[in-house]
CSV table of C-alpha atoms in Angstrom, one decimal:
chain,number,residue,atom,x,y,z
A,1,MET,CA,-58.9,-105.8,-114.0
A,2,LYS,CA,-60.7,-102.5,-114.6
A,3,ALA,CA,-63.2,-100.6,-112.5
A,4,VAL,CA,-66.5,-99.0,-113.6
A,5,ILE,CA,-68.0,-96.3,-111.4
A,6,PRO,CA,-71.5,-95.2,-112.5
A,7,ALA,CA,-71.9,-91.5,-111.7
A,8,ALA,CA,-74.7,-90.3,-114.0
A,9,GLY,CA,-77.6,-90.0,-111.6
A,10,LEU,CA,-79.4,-86.7,-111.0
A,11,GLY,CA,-79.0,-86.8,-107.2
A,12,THR,CA,-82.6,-85.6,-106.6
A,13,ARG,CA,-82.6,-86.7,-102.9
A,14,PHE,CA,-79.9,-84.0,-102.3
A,15,LEU,CA,-81.7,-81.1,-104.0
A,16,PRO,CA,-81.1,-78.2,-104.0
A,17,SER,CA,-77.4,-78.9,-103.3
A,18,THR,CA,-77.2,-81.0,-106.5
A,19,LYS,CA,-78.9,-78.6,-108.8
A,20,ALA,CA,-75.5,-77.7,-110.4
A,21,GLN,CA,-73.2,-79.9,-108.3
A,22,PRO,CA,-72.9,-83.6,-108.9
A,23,LYS,CA,-73.8,-85.6,-105.8
A,24,GLU,CA,-70.6,-87.6,-106.2
A,25,MET,CA,-68.7,-84.3,-105.5
A,26,LEU,CA,-70.4,-83.6,-102.3
A,27,PRO,CA,-67.7,-83.7,-99.6
A,28,VAL,CA,-67.8,-86.3,-96.9
A,29,TYR,CA,-65.8,-84.4,-94.2
A,30,ASP,CA,-62.8,-83.3,-96.3
A,31,LYS,CA,-62.9,-85.2,-99.6
A,32,PRO,CA,-65.5,-85.6,-102.4
A,33,THR,CA,-67.5,-88.8,-102.1
A,34,ILE,CA,-66.1,-90.2,-105.3
A,35,GLN,CA,-62.5,-89.8,-104.2
A,36,TYR,CA,-63.1,-92.3,-101.4
A,37,VAL,CA,-64.4,-94.8,-104.0
A,38,ILE,CA,-61.5,-94.3,-106.3
A,39,GLU,CA,-59.0,-94.7,-103.4
A,40,GLU,CA,-60.7,-98.0,-102.5
A,41,SER,CA,-60.3,-99.2,-106.1
A,42,VAL,CA,-56.6,-98.2,-106.2
A,43,ASN,CA,-56.0,-99.8,-102.8
A,44,SER,CA,-57.6,-103.0,-104.2
A,45,GLY,CA,-55.0,-103.1,-107.0
A,46,VAL,CA,-57.3,-101.6,-109.7
A,47,ASP,CA,-56.1,-98.4,-111.2
A,48,ASP,CA,-57.7,-98.4,-114.6
A,49,ILE,CA,-61.1,-96.7,-113.9
A,50,LEU,CA,-64.0,-95.7,-116.1
A,51,ILE,CA,-66.4,-93.2,-114.7
A,52,VAL,CA,-69.8,-93.1,-116.4
A,53,THR,CA,-71.1,-89.6,-116.1
A,54,GLY,CA,-74.0,-87.5,-117.4
A,55,LYS,CA,-74.8,-83.9,-118.2
A,56,GLY,CA,-73.6,-81.4,-115.6
A,57,LYS,CA,-70.8,-83.7,-114.2
A,58,ARG,CA,-67.8,-81.9,-115.6
A,59,SER,CA,-66.5,-81.0,-112.1
A,60,ILE,CA,-65.7,-84.7,-111.5
A,61,GLU,CA,-63.3,-84.7,-114.5
A,62,ASP,CA,-61.8,-81.4,-113.3
A,63,HIS,CA,-61.2,-82.8,-109.8
A,64,PHE,CA,-59.0,-85.6,-111.0
A,65,ASP,CA,-57.3,-83.5,-113.7
A,66,ARG,CA,-54.1,-81.4,-113.2
A,67,SER,CA,-54.6,-77.8,-112.1
A,68,PHE,CA,-51.5,-76.0,-113.2
A,69,GLU,CA,-52.5,-72.5,-112.1
A,70,LEU,CA,-53.4,-73.8,-108.6
A,71,GLU,CA,-50.2,-75.9,-108.4
A,72,HIS,CA,-48.1,-72.9,-109.4
A,73,HIS,CA,-49.9,-70.7,-106.8
A,74,LEU,CA,-49.4,-73.2,-104.0
A,75,ARG,CA,-45.7,-73.7,-105.0
A,76,THR,CA,-44.9,-70.0,-105.0
A,77,LYS,CA,-46.7,-69.5,-101.7
A,78,GLY,CA,-44.7,-72.3,-100.1
A,79,LYS,CA,-47.9,-74.3,-99.3
A,80,GLU,CA,-46.3,-77.7,-99.9
A,81,ASP,CA,-48.8,-79.7,-97.9
A,82,PHE,CA,-51.7,-78.5,-100.0
A,83,LEU,CA,-49.6,-79.0,-103.2
A,84,LYS,CA,-48.8,-82.6,-102.3
A,85,GLU,CA,-52.5,-83.3,-101.8
A,86,ILE,CA,-53.7,-82.0,-105.1
A,87,GLU,CA,-50.8,-83.7,-107.0
A,88,TYR,CA,-51.8,-86.9,-105.3
A,89,ILE,CA,-55.4,-86.6,-106.6
A,90,SER,CA,-54.3,-86.1,-110.2
A,91,GLU,CA,-51.9,-89.1,-110.0
A,92,LEU,CA,-54.2,-91.5,-108.2
A,93,ALA,CA,-55.2,-93.7,-111.2
A,94,ASP,CA,-55.7,-93.8,-115.0
A,95,ILE,CA,-59.2,-92.4,-115.1
A,96,HIS,CA,-61.4,-92.4,-118.2
A,97,PHE,CA,-64.9,-90.9,-118.7
A,98,ILE,CA,-67.9,-91.7,-120.9
A,99,ARG,CA,-71.4,-90.2,-120.8
A,100,GLN,CA,-74.7,-92.0,-120.3
A,101,LYS,CA,-76.7,-90.2,-122.9
A,102,LYS,CA,-80.1,-90.8,-121.2
A,103,GLN,CA,-81.2,-91.7,-117.7
A,104,LYS,CA,-82.1,-95.4,-118.2
A,105,GLY,CA,-81.0,-97.0,-115.0
A,106,LEU,CA,-77.9,-98.6,-113.4
A,107,GLY,CA,-77.8,-101.5,-115.8
A,108,ASP,CA,-77.7,-99.2,-118.8
A,109,ALA,CA,-75.0,-97.1,-117.2
A,110,ILE,CA,-72.8,-100.2,-116.8
A,111,TYR,CA,-73.5,-101.2,-120.3
A,112,CYS,CA,-71.8,-98.0,-121.4
A,113,ALA,CA,-68.6,-99.5,-120.2
A,114,LYS,CA,-68.8,-102.6,-122.5
A,115,LYS,CA,-66.1,-101.4,-125.0
A,116,HIS,CA,-63.8,-100.2,-122.4
A,117,VAL,CA,-64.0,-103.4,-120.3
A,118,GLY,CA,-63.8,-105.9,-123.3
A,119,ASN,CA,-63.9,-109.6,-122.5
A,120,ASP,CA,-62.4,-109.4,-119.0
A,121,PRO,CA,-64.0,-109.5,-115.5
A,122,PHE,CA,-64.3,-106.0,-114.0
A,123,VAL,CA,-65.2,-104.2,-110.9
A,124,VAL,CA,-68.3,-102.1,-110.4
A,125,MET,CA,-68.3,-99.6,-107.5
A,126,LEU,CA,-71.3,-97.4,-106.7
A,127,GLY,CA,-70.6,-93.9,-105.5
A,128,ASP,CA,-73.3,-93.6,-102.9
A,129,THR,CA,-71.6,-96.2,-100.6
A,130,ILE,CA,-68.2,-95.8,-98.9
A,131,THR,CA,-66.6,-98.9,-97.3
A,132,LYS,CA,-63.9,-99.1,-94.7
A,133,ASP,CA,-61.7,-102.1,-93.7
A,134,THR,CA,-58.0,-102.9,-93.5
A,135,VAL,CA,-58.6,-105.1,-96.6
A,136,PRO,CA,-60.8,-103.0,-98.9
A,137,CYS,CA,-64.2,-104.4,-99.7
A,138,THR,CA,-63.4,-104.5,-103.4
A,139,LYS,CA,-60.2,-106.5,-102.7
A,140,GLN,CA,-62.2,-109.0,-100.7
A,141,LEU,CA,-64.5,-109.5,-103.7
A,142,ILE,CA,-61.6,-109.9,-106.1
A,143,ASP,CA,-60.1,-112.6,-103.9
A,144,SER,CA,-63.4,-114.4,-103.9
A,145,TYR,CA,-63.7,-114.1,-107.7
A,146,GLU,CA,-60.2,-115.6,-108.0
A,147,LYS,CA,-61.4,-118.6,-105.9
A,148,PHE,CA,-64.8,-119.2,-107.6
A,149,GLY,CA,-64.2,-117.8,-111.1
A,150,LYS,CA,-67.7,-116.3,-111.1
A,151,SER,CA,-69.4,-113.0,-110.5
A,152,VAL,CA,-69.3,-112.0,-106.8
A,153,ILE,CA,-71.3,-109.2,-105.2
A,154,ALA,CA,-70.9,-107.5,-101.7
A,155,LEU,CA,-73.7,-108.2,-99.2
A,156,GLU,CA,-74.6,-106.7,-95.9
A,157,LYS,CA,-77.3,-107.7,-93.4
A,158,VAL,CA,-79.7,-104.8,-93.0
A,159,PRO,CA,-82.5,-104.2,-90.5
A,160,ASP,CA,-86.1,-105.0,-91.6
A,161,GLU,CA,-87.1,-101.4,-92.0
A,162,LYS,CA,-84.3,-100.9,-94.6
A,163,VAL,CA,-85.0,-104.0,-96.7
A,164,GLU,CA,-87.1,-102.2,-99.3
A,165,ARG,CA,-84.3,-99.7,-100.0
A,166,TYR,CA,-82.0,-102.3,-101.5
A,167,GLY,CA,-81.6,-105.2,-103.9
A,168,ILE,CA,-82.0,-108.3,-101.8
A,169,ILE,CA,-80.7,-111.8,-102.4
A,170,GLY,CA,-81.8,-115.3,-101.6
A,171,GLY,CA,-79.4,-118.2,-101.6
A,172,GLU,CA,-77.5,-120.9,-99.7
A,173,GLU,CA,-74.5,-120.2,-97.4
A,174,ILE,CA,-71.8,-122.5,-98.8
A,175,GLU,CA,-68.9,-121.1,-96.6
A,176,ASP,CA,-68.7,-118.6,-93.8
A,177,SER,CA,-70.2,-115.4,-95.2
A,178,ILE,CA,-70.2,-116.7,-98.8
A,179,TYR,CA,-73.6,-117.4,-100.5
A,180,LYS,CA,-74.4,-119.1,-103.7
A,181,ILE,CA,-77.3,-116.9,-104.9
A,182,ASP,CA,-80.4,-118.2,-106.5
A,183,LYS,CA,-82.7,-115.1,-106.3
A,184,LEU,CA,-82.2,-111.4,-106.6
A,185,VAL,CA,-85.1,-108.9,-106.1
A,186,GLU,CA,-84.9,-105.1,-106.5
A,187,LYS,CA,-86.3,-103.2,-103.5
A,188,PRO,CA,-88.9,-105.8,-102.4
A,189,PRO,CA,-91.4,-105.2,-99.6
A,190,LEU,CA,-90.3,-106.9,-96.5
A,191,SER,CA,-93.2,-109.3,-96.8
A,192,VAL,CA,-91.8,-110.9,-100.0
A,193,ALA,CA,-88.1,-110.3,-99.5
A,194,PRO,CA,-86.1,-113.6,-99.7
A,195,SER,CA,-83.8,-112.5,-96.8
A,196,ASN,CA,-82.3,-109.4,-95.2
A,197,LEU,CA,-79.1,-109.6,-97.2
A,198,ALA,CA,-78.7,-106.5,-99.2
A,199,ILE,CA,-76.5,-105.8,-102.2
A,200,MET,CA,-74.1,-103.1,-101.0
A,201,GLY,CA,-72.8,-101.4,-104.1
A,202,ARG,CA,-69.6,-103.4,-104.8
A,203,TYR,CA,-69.4,-106.1,-107.6
A,204,VAL,CA,-66.9,-108.1,-109.5
A,205,LEU,CA,-68.7,-109.1,-112.7
A,206,THR,CA,-67.9,-111.4,-115.6
A,207,PRO,CA,-68.3,-109.9,-119.1
A,208,ASP,CA,-71.3,-112.0,-120.0
A,209,ILE,CA,-73.3,-109.5,-117.8
A,210,PHE,CA,-73.4,-107.2,-120.9
A,211,ASP,CA,-75.4,-109.8,-122.9
A,212,HIS,CA,-78.0,-110.0,-120.1
A,213,ILE,CA,-78.2,-106.2,-119.7
A,214,GLU,CA,-78.8,-105.9,-123.5
A,215,ASN,CA,-81.7,-108.4,-123.4
A,216,ILE,CA,-83.6,-107.6,-120.3
A,217,GLU,CA,-86.7,-105.4,-120.3
A,218,PRO,CA,-87.1,-102.3,-118.1
A,219,GLY,CA,-87.9,-103.3,-114.5
A,220,TYR,CA,-88.4,-101.5,-111.2
A,221,GLY,CA,-89.0,-97.8,-111.9
A,222,GLY,CA,-89.1,-98.3,-115.6
A,223,GLU,CA,-85.3,-98.6,-115.7
A,224,ILE,CA,-82.8,-101.2,-116.9
A,225,GLN,CA,-82.0,-102.7,-113.5
A,226,LEU,CA,-78.6,-104.3,-112.9
A,227,THR,CA,-80.3,-106.7,-110.4
A,228,ASP,CA,-82.5,-108.1,-113.1
A,229,ALA,CA,-79.4,-108.8,-115.3
A,230,LEU,CA,-77.5,-110.4,-112.4
A,231,SER,CA,-80.4,-112.8,-111.9
A,232,LYS,CA,-79.9,-114.1,-115.5
A,233,LEU,CA,-76.3,-115.2,-114.8
A,234,ASP,CA,-75.7,-119.0,-114.7
A,235,GLU,CA,-73.9,-118.7,-111.4
A,236,ILE,CA,-73.3,-115.8,-109.0
A,237,TYR,CA,-72.0,-115.6,-105.4
A,238,GLY,CA,-72.4,-113.1,-102.6
A,239,GLN,CA,-70.0,-112.2,-99.8
A,240,ILE,CA,-70.9,-110.5,-96.6
A,241,PHE,CA,-67.8,-108.3,-96.5
A,242,ARG,CA,-65.7,-107.5,-93.5
A,243,GLY,CA,-65.7,-103.9,-92.4
A,244,GLU,CA,-68.1,-101.0,-92.3
A,245,SER,CA,-70.3,-99.5,-95.0
A,246,PHE,CA,-71.6,-95.9,-95.0
A,247,ASP,CA,-74.6,-95.3,-97.1
A,248,ILE,CA,-74.6,-91.6,-98.3
A,249,GLY,CA,-77.6,-91.9,-100.6
A,250,ASN,CA,-79.6,-89.4,-98.6
A,251,ARG,CA,-79.0,-86.2,-96.6
A,252,ILE,CA,-79.2,-87.6,-93.1
A,253,ASP,CA,-76.9,-90.6,-93.8
A,254,TRP,CA,-74.5,-88.4,-95.6
A,255,LEU,CA,-74.4,-86.0,-92.7
A,256,LYS,CA,-73.9,-88.9,-90.2
A,257,THR,CA,-71.0,-90.3,-92.3
A,258,SER,CA,-69.3,-86.9,-92.6
A,259,LEU,CA,-69.5,-86.4,-88.8
A,260,LYS,CA,-68.2,-89.8,-88.1
A,261,PHE,CA,-65.2,-89.3,-90.4
A,262,ALA,CA,-64.5,-85.9,-88.8
A,263,LEU,CA,-64.4,-87.5,-85.4
A,264,GLU,CA,-61.8,-90.0,-86.6
A,265,ASP,CA,-59.5,-87.0,-87.5
A,266,GLU,CA,-57.3,-86.3,-84.5
A,267,GLU,CA,-57.1,-82.6,-85.3
A,268,ALA,CA,-60.8,-82.2,-85.6
A,269,ARG,CA,-62.2,-84.6,-83.0
A,270,ASP,CA,-61.8,-82.5,-79.8
A,271,VAL,CA,-63.2,-79.4,-81.5
A,272,ILE,CA,-66.2,-81.2,-82.9
A,273,LEU,CA,-67.0,-82.9,-79.6
A,274,GLU,CA,-66.7,-79.5,-77.8
A,275,PHE,CA,-69.1,-78.0,-80.3
A,276,ILE,CA,-71.6,-80.9,-80.0
A,277,HIS,CA,-71.6,-80.9,-76.1
A,278,GLY,CA,-71.3,-77.2,-75.7
A,279,ASP,CA,-72.4,-74.8,-78.4
A,280,LEU,CA,-74.8,-77.2,-80.2
A,281,ILE,CA,-76.8,-78.6,-77.4
C-alpha cells in the first residue's frame, strides 16, 4: 500500500510565517510537521509515499534528501547524535514528489496521485493533523480496511462549536466505534450537520475514488472537495480512532501542540514549566 500526503496549500492562516516557508515545514517542538506524518505512515507499515506539493515547497524535498556537506561537517566535528538524526530523516521512506499545478482543492490534489497509486488501495494523510497512539491511527484504518474491503476514514467527536470547521458524517454504528456512512457534508453549519463526527485527516481509499473525483463539480469554496467524491462511493466506513489528534491548522492550535510535545520531553519539561510559572506569568 502507498501513501499520499497533500502538501500544496498556501498556508494563509499562518501568514506571514508561510510567505516563503511551507506550513508543512513549520516545527512542532523539534520536528517539522510533515515529519510526524511520514513517521506515522512508516510506523503503519507504509513506506512508499507520494507528497503532492506546489510552488514554493522545495524545502520539503530538501528536508528528506541527503545533505552531504552537513553530514561531513557533523562527522568531522564528532557530533554523532546530530549526524544520526539527519541520516535517519533521509532514510525514513521512499518519498516521491509531484506538483499540483493549480490550487483546485483537496480532491484535485489527491487526483494528482492517480498514476503513482494505480489500481490499489492507498492511504491519504493530511499534514495539518498529527495523531498519537501506541497503534498509529493509519494502522488502525488499514486493519479496518482489511476487515471490510472498503474505504475507511478516521473520525473524531468534536464539540458543537467546531463542527463547521470539518467534514461531518452521518451513518449507523455497526460495531463499537465503526460506522457505515450514508452522508458526508463539508463544513456544515451546526443546525444542519448530521452528527458531531468529524473527518480527521486520515483515510484508506479504494482506487475508484479517482473516477468520482474526476466527475464531481466544484463544491464548497469553489474547489474540488474530497468529501463530495467520498459521498459517491458505493460503500464507505468511518472509524473513531483510538488515541489523540492534534489539529495544527491554525496558529493557536499549532502553538498548543508544540507546547504539549515539549512538555513530554524529559529534558525540556522542567525548564518549560519553570518558565511558564515563573518568568512568563
